[in-house]
Amino acid sequence: MSDSDKEVFEREGYLVARGAFRAEEVDRLRDHFMELRRRGSHPDDLVGVRVAGRDPLRRYPRMAQMHRWDDVTLRWLLDSRLRECLTALLGEEPYAVQSMLYFKPPGSRGQALHQDNFYLRAAPGTCVAAWMALDPTDEENGCMMVVPGSQRWPILCTAKADTRVSFTDVTVPLPDDHQARPVRMDAGDVLFFNGSLVHGSRPNTSAGRFRRALIGHYIQAEARQVAQYFHPALRMDGTPLRLGVSEGGGPCGEWTEADGVPAIAMTGRHTVSRKHE
């Protein structure tokens, strides 16, 4: 990571590390997780909000916290390349708290715009994600969408999401002058982004392309607490550490206007009804 990379991350709230993992590594990871999925259900599998009709996510639910029982995931989560990039971006080595695998087969819904630290509740500081594409991603198969600069916003109050296009049922509203931007990626690229960055994805409308992604969530080293679901946290050498448990709920930002310009006022309060996104 160069100084200019860090400047982009601090200004925009995200950064793509192109070609971070080699093609043969990506192939092995993709095959590994497809084989795990074929074997049946696993702890912490997540389908999302159910809808009427055929839902591809019933056959390909997300996996979560695989690093607790799968050595391949654990090695990836603590990989030296991720550690070096995260340390360069954050200034200190973070702590690892979550692993996830999104399969997103053709025809599946996306995920409504949200902020990760709404769920992780890392404090002080925030969380950060390392989102690695296992397939080429673009608008057709539901690539990541981000709102540049939104990492400077507080945690926003949520609203009801359209579950016809999102497998989660809450979202964060945006004013008209802030729009989500697509992040196109090749397999092996890693997207790093701040836990307050507003992001999500649209449905996979492709005829036959998956959009598989392997994700690690980390918390900044100054954090002293995180939500219960994410315990135990791991140092990047794999040793566990004890942190406090952050409680749910609290103030959240609501959009208003100040002199005709959209502004955020901390006038709302939120509760977290789920333990993870």
Short mmCIF file of C-alpha atoms in Angstrom, two decimals:
data_model
loop_
_atom_site.label_atom_id
_atom_site.label_comp_id
_atom_site.label_asym_id
_atom_site.label_seq_id
_atom_site.Cartn_x
_atom_site.Cartn_y
_atom_site.Cartn_z
CA MET A 1 0.00 0.00 0.00
CA SER A 2 1.39 3.39 -1.02
CA ASP A 3 0.73 6.72 0.64
CA SER A 4 -1.61 7.59 -2.22
CA ASP A 5 -3.57 4.36 -1.61
CA LYS A 6 -4.03 5.34 2.03
CA GLU A 7 -5.14 8.82 0.97
CA VAL A 8 -7.78 7.30 -1.34
CA PHE A 9 -9.00 5.02 1.45
CA GLU A 10 -9.27 7.91 3.90
CA ARG A 11 -10.97 10.19 1.36
CA GLU A 12 -13.36 7.73 -0.30
CA GLY A 13 -13.78 5.15 2.46
CA TYR A 14 -12.75 2.22 0.27
CA LEU A 15 -9.90 0.92 -1.87
CA VAL A 16 -9.54 -2.00 -4.30
CA ALA A 17 -6.29 -3.99 -4.17
CA ARG A 18 -6.12 -5.35 -7.71
CA GLY A 19 -4.77 -8.88 -8.16
CA ALA A 20 -4.14 -9.39 -4.45
CA PHE A 21 -4.58 -13.17 -4.83
CA ARG A 22 -3.40 -15.30 -7.73
CA ALA A 23 -5.80 -17.04 -10.12
CA GLU A 24 -4.87 -20.52 -8.92
CA GLU A 25 -5.50 -19.50 -5.29
CA VAL A 26 -8.91 -18.13 -6.21
CA ASP A 27 -9.76 -21.34 -8.10
CA ARG A 28 -8.90 -23.45 -5.06
CA LEU A 29 -10.95 -21.28 -2.73
CA ARG A 30 -13.94 -21.25 -5.07
CA ASP A 31 -13.84 -25.04 -5.43
CA HIS A 32 -13.41 -25.50 -1.69
CA PHE A 33 -16.50 -23.48 -0.77
CA MET A 34 -18.63 -25.00 -3.51
CA GLU A 35 -17.73 -28.42 -2.12
CA LEU A 36 -18.61 -27.32 1.42
CA ARG A 37 -21.95 -26.05 0.14
CA ARG A 38 -22.66 -29.35 -1.63
CA ARG A 39 -22.13 -31.23 1.63
CA GLY A 40 -25.19 -29.56 3.17
CA SER A 41 -25.82 -27.12 5.97
CA HIS A 42 -23.20 -25.68 8.28
CA PRO A 43 -23.25 -23.62 11.49
CA ASP A 44 -24.33 -19.99 10.98
CA ASP A 45 -25.69 -20.48 7.43
CA LEU A 46 -27.84 -17.47 6.52
CA VAL A 47 -30.66 -17.42 3.96
CA GLY A 48 -32.08 -13.96 4.58
CA VAL A 49 -35.68 -12.77 4.49
CA ARG A 50 -37.80 -15.42 2.80
CA VAL A 51 -40.03 -14.54 -0.14
CA ALA A 52 -42.71 -16.40 -2.03
CA GLY A 53 -41.65 -18.43 -5.04
CA ARG A 54 -38.29 -19.87 -5.95
CA ASP A 55 -35.37 -18.27 -4.18
CA PRO A 56 -31.87 -19.37 -5.30
CA LEU A 57 -30.51 -18.45 -1.87
CA ARG A 58 -32.36 -21.40 -0.36
CA ARG A 59 -29.99 -23.65 -2.25
CA TYR A 60 -26.99 -21.37 -1.81
CA PRO A 61 -27.33 -19.64 1.57
CA ARG A 62 -24.50 -17.50 2.83
CA MET A 63 -21.95 -19.13 5.09
CA ALA A 64 -20.75 -17.27 8.16
CA GLN A 65 -18.04 -17.70 10.79
CA MET A 66 -16.47 -20.56 8.83
CA HIS A 67 -13.06 -19.75 10.33
CA ARG A 68 -14.29 -21.32 13.57
CA TRP A 69 -14.45 -24.77 11.98
CA ASP A 70 -12.67 -24.57 8.59
CA ASP A 71 -8.88 -24.20 8.47
CA VAL A 72 -8.92 -22.94 4.85
CA THR A 73 -11.06 -19.98 5.88
CA LEU A 74 -8.97 -19.29 8.97
CA ARG A 75 -5.76 -19.18 6.94
CA TRP A 76 -7.34 -16.76 4.47
CA LEU A 77 -8.77 -14.53 7.20
CA LEU A 78 -5.30 -14.16 8.76
CA ASP A 79 -3.35 -14.14 5.48
CA SER A 80 -0.19 -12.01 5.60
CA ARG A 81 -1.26 -10.04 2.51
CA LEU A 82 -4.51 -8.99 4.15
CA ARG A 83 -2.69 -8.24 7.39
CA GLU A 84 -0.14 -6.04 5.63
CA CYS A 85 -2.77 -4.13 3.65
CA LEU A 86 -5.01 -3.60 6.67
CA THR A 87 -2.11 -2.50 8.84
CA ALA A 88 -0.95 -0.03 6.19
CA LEU A 89 -4.45 1.43 5.85
CA LEU A 90 -5.26 1.56 9.55
CA GLY A 91 -1.84 2.21 11.10
CA GLU A 92 -2.00 -0.85 13.37
CA GLU A 93 -2.84 -4.53 12.98
CA PRO A 94 -6.59 -5.06 13.38
CA TYR A 95 -8.41 -7.91 15.11
CA ALA A 96 -10.32 -10.48 13.03
CA VAL A 97 -13.94 -11.09 14.09
CA GLN A 98 -15.94 -12.55 11.16
CA SER A 99 -15.72 -14.58 7.97
CA MET A 100 -18.48 -14.89 5.37
CA LEU A 101 -19.02 -16.46 1.94
CA TYR A 102 -21.66 -15.06 -0.42
CA PHE A 103 -22.58 -17.34 -3.33
CA LYS A 104 -25.11 -15.02 -5.06
CA PRO A 105 -26.20 -17.36 -7.86
CA PRO A 106 -28.06 -16.12 -10.96
CA GLY A 107 -31.52 -14.79 -10.13
CA SER A 108 -30.78 -14.06 -6.47
CA ARG A 109 -31.54 -10.81 -4.71
CA GLY A 110 -28.98 -8.24 -3.70
CA GLN A 111 -28.44 -6.58 -0.34
CA ALA A 112 -29.93 -3.21 0.52
CA LEU A 113 -27.63 -0.31 1.37
CA HIS A 114 -26.30 -0.53 4.93
CA GLN A 115 -23.34 0.19 7.23
CA ASP A 116 -21.45 -2.75 8.71
CA ASN A 117 -20.76 -1.16 12.08
CA PHE A 118 -24.51 -0.90 12.66
CA TYR A 119 -24.21 -4.64 13.37
CA LEU A 120 -20.68 -5.07 14.70
CA ARG A 121 -20.84 -2.04 17.03
CA ALA A 122 -17.06 -1.88 17.37
CA ALA A 123 -16.03 0.93 19.70
CA PRO A 124 -14.05 3.06 19.88
CA GLY A 125 -13.27 3.28 16.18
CA THR A 126 -15.04 1.07 13.70
CA CYS A 127 -14.79 -2.16 11.75
CA VAL A 128 -13.28 -2.67 8.31
CA ALA A 129 -14.04 -5.27 5.64
CA ALA A 130 -11.83 -7.19 3.23
CA TRP A 131 -14.19 -8.32 0.42
CA MET A 132 -12.51 -10.64 -2.10
CA ALA A 133 -14.14 -11.43 -5.44
CA LEU A 134 -14.06 -15.12 -6.38
CA ASP A 135 -15.69 -14.30 -9.73
CA PRO A 136 -15.52 -11.23 -11.99
CA THR A 137 -18.16 -8.81 -10.72
CA ASP A 138 -20.11 -6.11 -12.58
CA GLU A 139 -23.56 -4.56 -12.59
CA GLU A 140 -25.15 -7.56 -14.32
CA ASN A 141 -24.23 -10.13 -11.67
CA GLY A 142 -24.68 -7.75 -8.76
CA CYS A 143 -21.32 -6.14 -7.97
CA MET A 144 -20.74 -4.12 -4.84
CA MET A 145 -22.17 -0.60 -4.75
CA VAL A 146 -20.61 2.04 -2.50
CA VAL A 147 -21.33 5.64 -1.54
CA PRO A 148 -17.94 7.39 -1.61
CA GLY A 149 -17.23 9.58 1.40
CA SER A 150 -20.06 8.14 3.50
CA GLN A 151 -17.52 6.69 5.96
CA ARG A 152 -17.53 10.14 7.56
CA TRP A 153 -21.22 9.83 8.42
CA PRO A 154 -22.47 8.53 11.76
CA ILE A 155 -24.51 5.36 11.99
CA LEU A 156 -27.77 6.19 10.22
CA CYS A 157 -31.27 5.25 11.27
CA THR A 158 -32.63 2.41 9.15
CA ALA A 159 -35.79 2.18 7.06
CA LYS A 160 -37.67 -0.77 5.61
CA ALA A 161 -36.03 -2.28 2.51
CA ASP A 162 -37.74 -3.73 -0.54
CA THR A 163 -37.37 -7.48 0.02
CA ARG A 164 -38.26 -8.18 -3.60
CA VAL A 165 -34.74 -7.05 -4.51
CA SER A 166 -32.91 -7.39 -1.17
CA PHE A 167 -32.50 -10.47 1.01
CA THR A 168 -32.21 -8.15 4.04
CA ASP A 169 -35.19 -6.11 5.19
CA VAL A 170 -33.60 -2.85 6.34
CA THR A 171 -31.72 -0.12 4.50
CA VAL A 172 -30.41 3.41 5.00
CA PRO A 173 -32.05 6.18 2.95
CA LEU A 174 -29.92 8.55 0.87
CA PRO A 175 -30.60 12.12 -0.26
CA ASP A 176 -30.79 12.72 -4.00
CA ASP A 177 -27.27 14.17 -4.22
CA HIS A 178 -25.63 11.00 -2.88
CA GLN A 179 -25.69 7.95 -5.13
CA ALA A 180 -24.13 4.50 -4.85
CA ARG A 181 -21.32 3.75 -7.31
CA PRO A 182 -20.58 0.28 -8.78
CA VAL A 183 -17.23 -1.34 -7.98
CA ARG A 184 -16.27 -3.69 -10.81
CA MET A 185 -13.72 -6.30 -9.82
CA ASP A 186 -11.82 -9.25 -11.21
CA ALA A 187 -11.45 -12.53 -9.36
CA GLY A 188 -8.64 -12.14 -6.81
CA ASP A 189 -9.20 -8.41 -6.25
CA VAL A 190 -9.87 -7.36 -2.65
CA LEU A 191 -12.10 -4.42 -1.73
CA PHE A 192 -11.23 -2.85 1.63
CA PHE A 193 -13.83 -0.53 3.13
CA ASN A 194 -14.62 1.35 6.32
CA GLY A 195 -17.36 0.06 8.62
CA SER A 196 -19.39 3.28 8.29
CA LEU A 197 -19.28 3.29 4.48
CA VAL A 198 -22.77 2.89 3.02
CA HIS A 199 -22.73 -0.06 0.62
CA GLY A 200 -24.85 -2.86 -0.79
CA SER A 201 -25.59 -4.65 -4.04
CA ARG A 202 -28.31 -5.16 -6.62
CA PRO A 203 -29.79 -8.49 -7.77
CA ASN A 204 -27.85 -10.91 -9.96
CA THR A 205 -29.68 -10.55 -13.27
CA SER A 206 -27.18 -12.57 -15.32
CA ALA A 207 -28.25 -15.72 -17.14
CA GLY A 208 -25.65 -18.03 -15.63
CA ARG A 209 -22.95 -16.22 -13.64
CA PHE A 210 -22.36 -16.54 -9.91
CA ARG A 211 -20.97 -13.63 -7.90
CA ARG A 212 -19.13 -15.45 -5.15
CA ALA A 213 -17.25 -13.41 -2.58
CA LEU A 214 -15.17 -14.25 0.49
CA ILE A 215 -15.34 -11.61 3.21
CA GLY A 216 -13.43 -10.92 6.39
CA HIS A 217 -14.51 -8.39 8.99
CA TYR A 218 -11.95 -6.83 11.29
CA ILE A 219 -12.01 -4.19 14.01
CA GLN A 220 -9.49 -1.44 14.62
CA ALA A 221 -6.89 -2.16 17.28
CA GLU A 222 -8.15 0.64 19.54
CA ALA A 223 -11.56 -1.07 19.81
CA ARG A 224 -12.36 -2.30 23.29
CA GLN A 225 -15.73 -3.86 22.57
CA VAL A 226 -17.75 -5.51 19.82
CA ALA A 227 -21.18 -7.18 19.61
CA GLN A 228 -21.50 -10.60 21.25
CA TYR A 229 -21.86 -12.55 17.98
CA PHE A 230 -18.31 -11.59 16.96
CA HIS A 231 -16.53 -12.97 20.02
CA PRO A 232 -13.87 -14.23 20.33
CA ALA A 233 -11.80 -11.74 18.36
CA LEU A 234 -8.48 -12.97 16.99
CA ARG A 235 -5.17 -11.24 16.72
CA MET A 236 -3.66 -11.59 13.26
CA ASP A 237 -1.34 -14.32 14.57
CA GLY A 238 -4.44 -16.36 15.43
CA THR A 239 -4.41 -15.96 19.20
CA PRO A 240 -7.73 -14.99 20.80
CA LEU A 241 -8.19 -11.93 22.97
CA ARG A 242 -10.85 -10.82 25.40
CA LEU A 243 -12.89 -7.73 24.55
CA GLY A 244 -15.96 -6.18 26.08
CA VAL A 245 -19.46 -6.78 24.72
CA SER A 246 -21.15 -3.75 23.15
CA GLU A 247 -24.88 -3.39 23.67
CA GLY A 248 -27.36 -2.72 20.88
CA GLY A 249 -29.30 0.45 20.27
CA GLY A 250 -28.45 4.10 20.66
CA PRO A 251 -28.61 7.38 18.75
CA CYS A 252 -28.64 7.35 14.96
CA GLY A 253 -28.56 9.98 12.26
CA GLU A 254 -31.57 11.20 10.31
CA TRP A 255 -31.46 13.25 7.11
CA THR A 256 -32.64 16.84 7.34
CA GLU A 257 -31.75 20.13 5.65
CA ALA A 258 -29.52 22.96 6.78
CA ASP A 259 -29.72 26.07 4.60
CA GLY A 260 -31.21 23.98 1.82
CA VAL A 261 -28.39 21.40 1.93
CA PRO A 262 -28.89 17.79 3.09
CA ALA A 263 -27.45 17.28 6.57
CA ILE A 264 -27.51 14.57 9.23
CA ALA A 265 -29.00 15.27 12.65
CA MET A 266 -28.55 12.82 15.52
CA THR A 267 -32.24 12.92 16.38
CA GLY A 268 -33.14 9.24 16.07
CA ARG A 269 -32.62 6.12 18.11
CA HIS A 270 -32.23 2.61 16.80
CA THR A 271 -32.39 -0.92 18.08
CA VAL A 272 -30.63 -3.91 16.56
CA SER A 273 -33.09 -6.77 16.15
CA ARG A 274 -30.54 -9.13 14.57
CA LYS A 275 -27.14 -10.13 15.86
CA HIS A 276 -25.47 -9.81 12.43
CA GLU A 277 -26.13 -8.38 8.97
#
